[in-house]
Tab-separated table of N, CA and C in Angstrom:
chain	number	residue	atom	x	y	z
A	791	UNK	N	-1.063	14.605	-6.729
A	791	UNK	CA	-2.060	13.989	-5.882
A	791	UNK	C	-3.164	13.413	-6.765
A	792	UNK	N	-3.540	12.171	-6.486
A	792	UNK	CA	-4.565	11.498	-7.292
A	792	UNK	C	-5.930	11.548	-6.614
A	793	UNK	N	-6.982	11.724	-7.441
A	793	UNK	CA	-8.366	11.705	-6.989
A	793	UNK	C	-9.182	10.907	-8.013
A	794	UNK	N	-9.069	9.571	-7.998
A	794	UNK	CA	-9.780	8.771	-8.999
A	794	UNK	C	-11.282	9.082	-9.025
A	795	UNK	N	-11.811	9.252	-10.228
A	795	UNK	CA	-13.210	9.666	-10.369
A	795	UNK	C	-14.202	8.524	-10.187
A	796	UNK	N	-13.728	7.285	-10.159
A	796	UNK	CA	-14.650	6.156	-9.988
A	796	UNK	C	-14.882	5.805	-8.513
A	797	UNK	N	-14.326	6.603	-7.608
A	797	UNK	CA	-14.462	6.367	-6.172
A	797	UNK	C	-15.296	7.453	-5.528
A	798	UNK	N	-15.802	7.147	-4.331
A	798	UNK	CA	-16.442	8.132	-3.460
A	798	UNK	C	-15.484	8.388	-2.303
A	799	UNK	N	-15.678	9.510	-1.608
A	799	UNK	CA	-14.740	9.917	-0.568
A	799	UNK	C	-15.468	10.417	0.678
A	800	UNK	N	-14.770	10.329	1.823
A	800	UNK	CA	-15.300	10.875	3.071
A	800	UNK	C	-14.449	12.072	3.489
A	801	UNK	N	-14.981	12.878	4.381
A	801	UNK	CA	-14.199	13.990	4.931
A	801	UNK	C	-13.185	13.507	5.962
A	802	UNK	N	-13.193	12.186	6.233
A	802	UNK	CA	-12.168	11.578	7.092
A	802	UNK	C	-11.026	11.010	6.259
A	803	UNK	N	-11.038	11.310	4.954
A	803	UNK	CA	-9.971	10.907	4.027
A	803	UNK	C	-9.929	9.415	3.724
A	804	UNK	N	-11.097	8.790	3.692
A	804	UNK	CA	-11.191	7.425	3.198
A	804	UNK	C	-11.777	7.452	1.790
A	805	UNK	N	-11.363	6.497	0.970
A	805	UNK	CA	-12.005	6.318	-0.335
A	805	UNK	C	-12.890	5.080	-0.245
A	806	UNK	N	-13.930	5.067	-1.069
A	806	UNK	CA	-14.898	3.983	-1.068
A	806	UNK	C	-15.178	3.580	-2.518
A	807	UNK	N	-14.995	2.306	-2.799
A	807	UNK	CA	-15.337	1.771	-4.117
A	807	UNK	C	-16.528	0.844	-3.924
A	808	UNK	N	-17.631	1.157	-4.599
A	808	UNK	CA	-18.856	0.392	-4.445
A	808	UNK	C	-19.044	-0.522	-5.653
A	809	UNK	N	-19.234	-1.805	-5.369
A	809	UNK	CA	-19.548	-2.793	-6.404
A	809	UNK	C	-20.721	-3.612	-5.907
A	810	UNK	N	-21.906	-3.322	-6.447
A	810	UNK	CA	-23.116	-3.980	-5.954
A	810	UNK	C	-23.385	-3.538	-4.533
A	811	UNK	N	-23.501	-4.519	-3.611
A	811	UNK	CA	-23.738	-4.164	-2.209
A	811	UNK	C	-22.474	-4.302	-1.351
A	812	UNK	N	-21.315	-4.428	-2.009
A	812	UNK	CA	-20.029	-4.527	-1.300
A	812	UNK	C	-19.208	-3.259	-1.552
A	813	UNK	N	-18.664	-2.711	-0.479
A	813	UNK	CA	-17.807	-1.527	-0.583
A	813	UNK	C	-16.406	-1.885	-0.106
A	814	UNK	N	-15.410	-1.384	-0.829
A	814	UNK	CA	-14.003	-1.534	-0.463
A	814	UNK	C	-13.523	-0.170	0.012
A	815	UNK	N	-12.721	-0.144	1.085
A	815	UNK	CA	-12.290	1.108	1.699
A	815	UNK	C	-10.782	1.126	1.897
A	816	UNK	N	-10.209	2.312	1.707
A	816	UNK	CA	-8.801	2.561	2.009
A	816	UNK	C	-8.644	4.029	2.338
A	817	UNK	N	-7.409	4.467	2.560
A	817	UNK	CA	-7.195	5.901	2.775
A	817	UNK	C	-6.707	6.530	1.480
A	818	UNK	N	-6.992	7.796	1.339
A	818	UNK	CA	-6.698	8.507	0.098
A	818	UNK	C	-5.219	8.850	-0.042
A	819	UNK	N	-4.863	9.222	-1.244
A	819	UNK	CA	-3.511	9.690	-1.532
A	819	UNK	C	-3.194	10.905	-0.657
A	820	UNK	N	-4.157	11.793	-0.504
A	820	UNK	CA	-3.979	12.972	0.357
A	820	UNK	C	-3.649	12.536	1.791
A	821	UNK	N	-4.394	11.567	2.314
A	821	UNK	CA	-4.180	11.106	3.687
A	821	UNK	C	-2.805	10.478	3.868
A	822	UNK	N	-2.410	9.600	2.934
A	822	UNK	CA	-1.104	8.959	3.089
A	822	UNK	C	0.013	9.982	2.966
A	823	UNK	N	-0.185	11.015	2.132
A	823	UNK	CA	0.806	12.072	1.985
A	823	UNK	C	0.932	12.884	3.282
A	824	UNK	N	-0.187	13.181	3.902
A	824	UNK	CA	-0.178	13.935	5.163
A	824	UNK	C	0.441	13.120	6.297
A	825	UNK	N	0.173	11.821	6.320
A	825	UNK	CA	0.716	10.966	7.377
A	825	UNK	C	2.209	10.723	7.210
A	826	UNK	N	2.684	10.720	5.984
A	826	UNK	CA	4.081	10.428	5.668
A	826	UNK	C	4.314	8.916	5.726
A	827	UNK	N	5.481	8.478	6.139
A	827	UNK	CA	5.854	7.063	6.089
A	827	UNK	C	5.048	6.237	7.086
A	828	UNK	N	4.160	5.387	6.571
A	828	UNK	CA	3.290	4.569	7.424
A	828	UNK	C	4.047	3.330	7.883
A	829	UNK	N	4.019	3.111	9.198
A	829	UNK	CA	4.789	2.014	9.793
A	829	UNK	C	3.923	0.943	10.458
A	830	UNK	N	2.622	1.209	10.601
A	830	UNK	CA	1.743	0.255	11.280
A	830	UNK	C	0.320	0.451	10.794
A	831	UNK	N	-0.384	-0.674	10.605
A	831	UNK	CA	-1.802	-0.621	10.249
A	831	UNK	C	-2.477	-1.836	10.837
A	832	UNK	N	-3.598	-1.626	11.503
A	832	UNK	CA	-4.343	-2.738	12.085
A	832	UNK	C	-5.830	-2.484	11.949
A	833	UNK	N	-6.528	-3.465	11.396
A	833	UNK	CA	-7.988	-3.426	11.383
A	833	UNK	C	-8.447	-3.965	12.732
A	834	UNK	N	-9.176	-3.144	13.475
A	834	UNK	CA	-9.608	-3.527	14.818
A	834	UNK	C	-10.987	-4.183	14.808
A	835	UNK	N	-11.745	-4.006	13.734
A	835	UNK	CA	-13.061	-4.630	13.609
A	835	UNK	C	-12.899	-6.088	13.185
A	836	UNK	N	-13.853	-6.895	13.548
A	836	UNK	CA	-13.831	-8.324	13.228
A	836	UNK	C	-14.689	-8.611	11.992
A	837	UNK	N	-14.314	-9.615	11.229
A	837	UNK	CA	-15.148	-10.051	10.110
A	837	UNK	C	-16.488	-10.511	10.683
A	838	UNK	N	-17.569	-10.055	10.057
A	838	UNK	CA	-18.910	-10.356	10.537
A	838	UNK	C	-19.469	-9.308	11.479
A	839	UNK	N	-18.625	-8.371	11.922
A	839	UNK	CA	-19.070	-7.333	12.848
A	839	UNK	C	-19.903	-6.291	12.103
A	840	UNK	N	-21.038	-5.942	12.680
A	840	UNK	CA	-21.910	-4.915	12.119
A	840	UNK	C	-21.562	-3.578	12.764
A	841	UNK	N	-21.270	-2.590	11.934
A	841	UNK	CA	-20.834	-1.297	12.445
A	841	UNK	C	-21.675	-0.175	11.848
A	842	UNK	N	-21.879	0.857	12.650
A	842	UNK	CA	-22.598	2.038	12.194
A	842	UNK	C	-21.658	2.971	11.449
A	843	UNK	N	-22.229	3.842	10.656
A	843	UNK	CA	-21.454	4.889	9.984
A	843	UNK	C	-20.623	5.631	11.034
A	844	UNK	N	-19.376	5.935	10.701
A	844	UNK	CA	-18.425	6.665	11.545
A	844	UNK	C	-17.843	5.846	12.699
A	845	UNK	N	-18.157	4.555	12.793
A	845	UNK	CA	-17.527	3.705	13.807
A	845	UNK	C	-16.062	3.474	13.426
A	846	UNK	N	-15.196	3.337	14.417
A	846	UNK	CA	-13.783	3.082	14.172
A	846	UNK	C	-13.589	1.646	13.693
A	847	UNK	N	-12.836	1.489	12.586
A	847	UNK	CA	-12.597	0.172	11.998
A	847	UNK	C	-11.129	-0.219	12.078
A	848	UNK	N	-10.241	0.770	11.960
A	848	UNK	CA	-8.814	0.469	11.877
A	848	UNK	C	-8.001	1.637	12.426
A	849	UNK	N	-6.702	1.371	12.605
A	849	UNK	CA	-5.765	2.395	13.059
A	849	UNK	C	-4.529	2.342	12.173
A	850	UNK	N	-4.044	3.517	11.823
A	850	UNK	CA	-2.834	3.642	11.022
A	850	UNK	C	-1.868	4.532	11.798
A	851	UNK	N	-0.599	4.119	11.831
A	851	UNK	CA	0.431	4.945	12.478
A	851	UNK	C	1.546	5.197	11.488
A	852	UNK	N	2.043	6.428	11.523
A	852	UNK	CA	3.177	6.793	10.677
A	852	UNK	C	4.293	7.317	11.564
A	853	UNK	N	5.370	7.737	10.937
A	853	UNK	CA	6.487	8.263	11.710
A	853	UNK	C	6.131	9.586	12.384
A	854	UNK	N	5.027	10.230	11.929
A	854	UNK	CA	4.700	11.521	12.528
A	854	UNK	C	3.304	11.646	13.123
A	855	UNK	N	2.430	10.657	12.922
A	855	UNK	CA	1.065	10.778	13.443
A	855	UNK	C	0.376	9.413	13.476
A	856	UNK	N	-0.743	9.388	14.174
A	856	UNK	CA	-1.618	8.207	14.174
A	856	UNK	C	-2.990	8.670	13.731
A	857	UNK	N	-3.729	7.795	13.070
A	857	UNK	CA	-5.063	8.148	12.590
A	857	UNK	C	-5.971	6.936	12.676
A	858	UNK	N	-7.244	7.203	12.899
A	858	UNK	CA	-8.245	6.147	12.894
A	858	UNK	C	-8.922	6.128	11.530
A	859	UNK	N	-9.377	4.950	11.133
A	859	UNK	CA	-10.117	4.761	9.894
A	859	UNK	C	-11.547	4.426	10.301
A	860	UNK	N	-12.504	5.107	9.675
A	860	UNK	CA	-13.900	4.989	10.074
A	860	UNK	C	-14.760	4.350	8.987
A	861	UNK	N	-15.889	3.793	9.409
A	861	UNK	CA	-16.875	3.269	8.464
A	861	UNK	C	-17.485	4.447	7.709
A	862	UNK	N	-17.432	4.413	6.384
A	862	UNK	CA	-18.019	5.513	5.617
A	862	UNK	C	-19.545	5.486	5.630
A	863	UNK	N	-20.120	4.295	5.723
A	863	UNK	CA	-21.562	4.080	5.871
A	863	UNK	C	-21.747	2.819	6.717
A	864	UNK	N	-22.943	2.569	7.163
A	864	UNK	CA	-23.228	1.392	7.988
A	864	UNK	C	-23.049	0.109	7.188
A	865	UNK	N	-22.595	-0.944	7.866
A	865	UNK	CA	-22.444	-2.215	7.166
A	865	UNK	C	-21.820	-3.291	8.025
A	866	UNK	N	-21.580	-4.442	7.389
A	866	UNK	CA	-20.999	-5.607	8.050
A	866	UNK	C	-19.659	-5.923	7.388
A	867	UNK	N	-18.601	-5.995	8.185
A	867	UNK	CA	-17.261	-6.289	7.678
A	867	UNK	C	-17.257	-7.704	7.080
A	868	UNK	N	-16.778	-7.821	5.831
A	868	UNK	CA	-16.733	-9.139	5.183
A	868	UNK	C	-15.309	-9.598	4.865
A	869	UNK	N	-14.360	-8.657	4.835
A	869	UNK	CA	-12.976	-9.033	4.512
A	869	UNK	C	-12.037	-7.922	4.972
A	870	UNK	N	-10.830	-8.321	5.380
A	870	UNK	CA	-9.794	-7.338	5.709
A	870	UNK	C	-8.530	-7.683	4.927
A	871	UNK	N	-7.687	-6.712	4.705
A	871	UNK	CA	-6.453	-6.904	3.954
A	871	UNK	C	-5.321	-7.226	4.925
A	872	UNK	N	-5.135	-8.495	5.201
A	872	UNK	CA	-4.132	-8.950	6.173
A	872	UNK	C	-2.712	-8.579	5.760
A	873	UNK	N	-2.458	-8.433	4.471
A	873	UNK	CA	-1.115	-8.083	4.001
A	873	UNK	C	-0.626	-6.759	4.575
A	874	UNK	N	-1.537	-5.843	4.834
A	874	UNK	CA	-1.133	-4.522	5.325
A	874	UNK	C	-0.546	-4.574	6.724
A	875	UNK	N	-0.899	-5.600	7.486
A	875	UNK	CA	-0.334	-5.727	8.828
A	875	UNK	C	1.179	-5.946	8.733
A	876	UNK	N	1.605	-6.741	7.767
A	876	UNK	CA	3.033	-7.045	7.596
A	876	UNK	C	3.756	-6.036	6.712
A	877	UNK	N	3.021	-5.387	5.800
A	877	UNK	CA	3.647	-4.431	4.878
A	877	UNK	C	2.831	-3.137	4.813
A	878	UNK	N	2.769	-2.396	5.936
A	878	UNK	CA	1.965	-1.165	5.958
A	878	UNK	C	2.458	-0.096	4.986
A	879	UNK	N	3.725	-0.202	4.578
A	879	UNK	CA	4.266	0.784	3.633
A	879	UNK	C	3.565	0.731	2.271
A	880	UNK	N	2.828	-0.349	2.006
A	880	UNK	CA	2.045	-0.429	0.764
A	880	UNK	C	1.028	0.715	0.682
A	881	UNK	N	0.593	1.204	1.850
A	881	UNK	CA	-0.382	2.298	1.872
A	881	UNK	C	0.213	3.537	1.218
A	882	UNK	N	1.483	3.805	1.456
A	882	UNK	CA	2.142	4.941	0.806
A	882	UNK	C	2.354	4.685	-0.680
A	883	UNK	N	2.679	3.455	-1.030
A	883	UNK	CA	3.036	3.128	-2.415
A	883	UNK	C	1.821	3.002	-3.333
A	884	UNK	N	0.705	2.482	-2.823
A	884	UNK	CA	-0.444	2.184	-3.687
A	884	UNK	C	-1.754	2.352	-2.913
A	885	UNK	N	-2.069	3.595	-2.485
A	885	UNK	CA	-3.237	3.781	-1.617
A	885	UNK	C	-4.563	3.373	-2.244
A	886	UNK	N	-4.682	3.451	-3.582
A	886	UNK	CA	-5.950	3.133	-4.236
A	886	UNK	C	-5.990	1.722	-4.828
A	887	UNK	N	-4.940	0.962	-4.648
A	887	UNK	CA	-4.889	-0.372	-5.241
A	887	UNK	C	-4.676	-1.440	-4.195
A	888	UNK	N	-3.442	-1.943	-4.121
A	888	UNK	CA	-3.104	-3.055	-3.221
A	888	UNK	C	-3.330	-2.724	-1.751
A	889	UNK	N	-3.400	-1.446	-1.414
A	889	UNK	CA	-3.509	-1.047	-0.012
A	889	UNK	C	-4.951	-0.817	0.455
A	890	UNK	N	-5.921	-1.466	-0.197
A	890	UNK	CA	-7.283	-1.399	0.357
A	890	UNK	C	-7.231	-1.985	1.767
A	891	UNK	N	-8.082	-1.514	2.649
A	891	UNK	CA	-8.003	-1.925	4.055
A	891	UNK	C	-9.055	-2.942	4.465
A	892	UNK	N	-10.299	-2.711	4.039
A	892	UNK	CA	-11.356	-3.656	4.400
A	892	UNK	C	-12.508	-3.545	3.409
A	893	UNK	N	-13.327	-4.592	3.411
A	893	UNK	CA	-14.531	-4.629	2.579
A	893	UNK	C	-15.716	-4.886	3.503
A	894	UNK	N	-16.843	-4.304	3.134
A	894	UNK	CA	-18.037	-4.525	3.944
A	894	UNK	C	-19.283	-4.558	3.072
A	895	UNK	N	-20.293	-5.244	3.589
A	895	UNK	CA	-21.595	-5.278	2.941
A	895	UNK	C	-22.375	-4.050	3.409
A	896	UNK	N	-22.863	-3.287	2.464
A	896	UNK	CA	-23.555	-2.034	2.761
A	896	UNK	C	-24.929	-2.340	3.367
A	897	UNK	N	-25.195	-1.758	4.536
A	897	UNK	CA	-26.467	-1.983	5.221
A	897	UNK	C	-27.541	-0.993	4.761
A	898	UNK	N	-27.142	0.247	4.504
A	898	UNK	CA	-28.101	1.288	4.157
A	898	UNK	C	-27.569	2.091	2.971
A	899	UNK	N	-27.887	1.666	1.746
A	899	UNK	CA	-27.347	2.321	0.550
A	899	UNK	C	-27.638	3.820	0.456
A	900	UNK	N	-28.685	4.288	1.100
A	900	UNK	CA	-29.023	5.717	1.075
A	900	UNK	C	-27.880	6.552	1.668
A	901	UNK	N	-27.147	5.986	2.638
A	901	UNK	CA	-26.034	6.717	3.264
A	901	UNK	C	-24.925	7.046	2.258
A	902	UNK	N	-24.837	6.289	1.169
A	902	UNK	CA	-23.815	6.561	0.145
A	902	UNK	C	-23.981	7.954	-0.456
A	903	UNK	N	-25.202	8.483	-0.409
A	903	UNK	CA	-25.463	9.811	-0.963
A	903	UNK	C	-24.709	10.910	-0.215
A	904	UNK	N	-24.281	10.627	1.013
A	904	UNK	CA	-23.557	11.620	1.811
A	904	UNK	C	-22.063	11.685	1.474
A	905	UNK	N	-21.580	10.740	0.673
A	905	UNK	CA	-20.155	10.722	0.327
A	905	UNK	C	-19.864	11.734	-0.771
A	906	UNK	N	-18.598	12.159	-0.848
A	906	UNK	CA	-18.159	13.149	-1.830
A	906	UNK	C	-17.715	12.483	-3.121
A	907	UNK	N	-17.908	13.166	-4.249
A	907	UNK	CA	-17.301	12.690	-5.493
A	907	UNK	C	-15.873	13.239	-5.555
A	908	UNK	N	-15.126	12.847	-6.570
A	908	UNK	CA	-13.703	13.213	-6.661
A	908	UNK	C	-13.502	14.726	-6.700
A	909	UNK	N	-14.330	15.442	-7.447
A	909	UNK	CA	-14.192	16.895	-7.564
A	909	UNK	C	-14.410	17.576	-6.216
A	910	UNK	N	-15.458	17.169	-5.512
A	910	UNK	CA	-15.756	17.766	-4.207
A	910	UNK	C	-14.669	17.435	-3.190
A	911	UNK	N	-14.151	16.201	-3.233
A	911	UNK	CA	-13.103	15.814	-2.290
A	911	UNK	C	-11.808	16.579	-2.572
A	912	UNK	N	-11.457	16.730	-3.841
A	912	UNK	CA	-10.256	17.482	-4.194
A	912	UNK	C	-10.373	18.921	-3.693
A	913	UNK	N	-11.532	19.522	-3.863
A	913	UNK	CA	-11.762	20.895	-3.379
A	913	UNK	C	-11.634	20.938	-1.858
A	914	UNK	N	-12.189	19.946	-1.178
A	914	UNK	CA	-12.107	19.865	0.278
A	914	UNK	C	-10.638	19.796	0.729
A	915	UNK	N	-9.828	19.005	0.042
A	915	UNK	CA	-8.400	18.903	0.365
A	915	UNK	C	-7.690	20.241	0.158
A	916	UNK	N	-8.002	20.918	-0.933
A	916	UNK	CA	-7.381	22.208	-1.220
A	916	UNK	C	-7.742	23.246	-0.163
A	917	UNK	N	-8.980	23.218	0.310
A	917	UNK	CA	-9.411	24.158	1.354
A	917	UNK	C	-8.617	23.964	2.638
A	918	UNK	N	-8.245	22.728	2.947
A	918	UNK	CA	-7.502	22.451	4.175
A	918	UNK	C	-6.033	22.841	4.060
A	919	UNK	N	-5.560	23.056	2.842
A	919	UNK	CA	-4.158	23.442	2.636
A	919	UNK	C	-3.919	24.901	2.999
A	920	UNK	N	-4.998	25.687	3.085
A	920	UNK	CA	-4.835	27.141	3.318
A	920	UNK	C	-4.988	27.505	4.760
């Protein structure tokens, strides 16, 4: 299981890569492993839409479960990964790379302080295994 140290994480199993005032979001290796074979992914938010922290942005379905993807912090959607609609299996193959789900402009950078670092997220995942 991978936990890249250059990312931040949520307890909803999203990863966040911050570059300036733009954040890129996807689901973690742990999440894709728990979901198993992903067969559907749709970003339900619109480009330009302003969303609060914890608002629903996308939905992922696998052969065994469905999950919602949430905004890790408040912001405005600026881009979505349209390729995932046609090839959702990329989420299983490359959760931290090609399978990013959406990008947004950060509205309140202070909210980033609530995200977990890789060590804390890995510990959180291990706690849920027991």
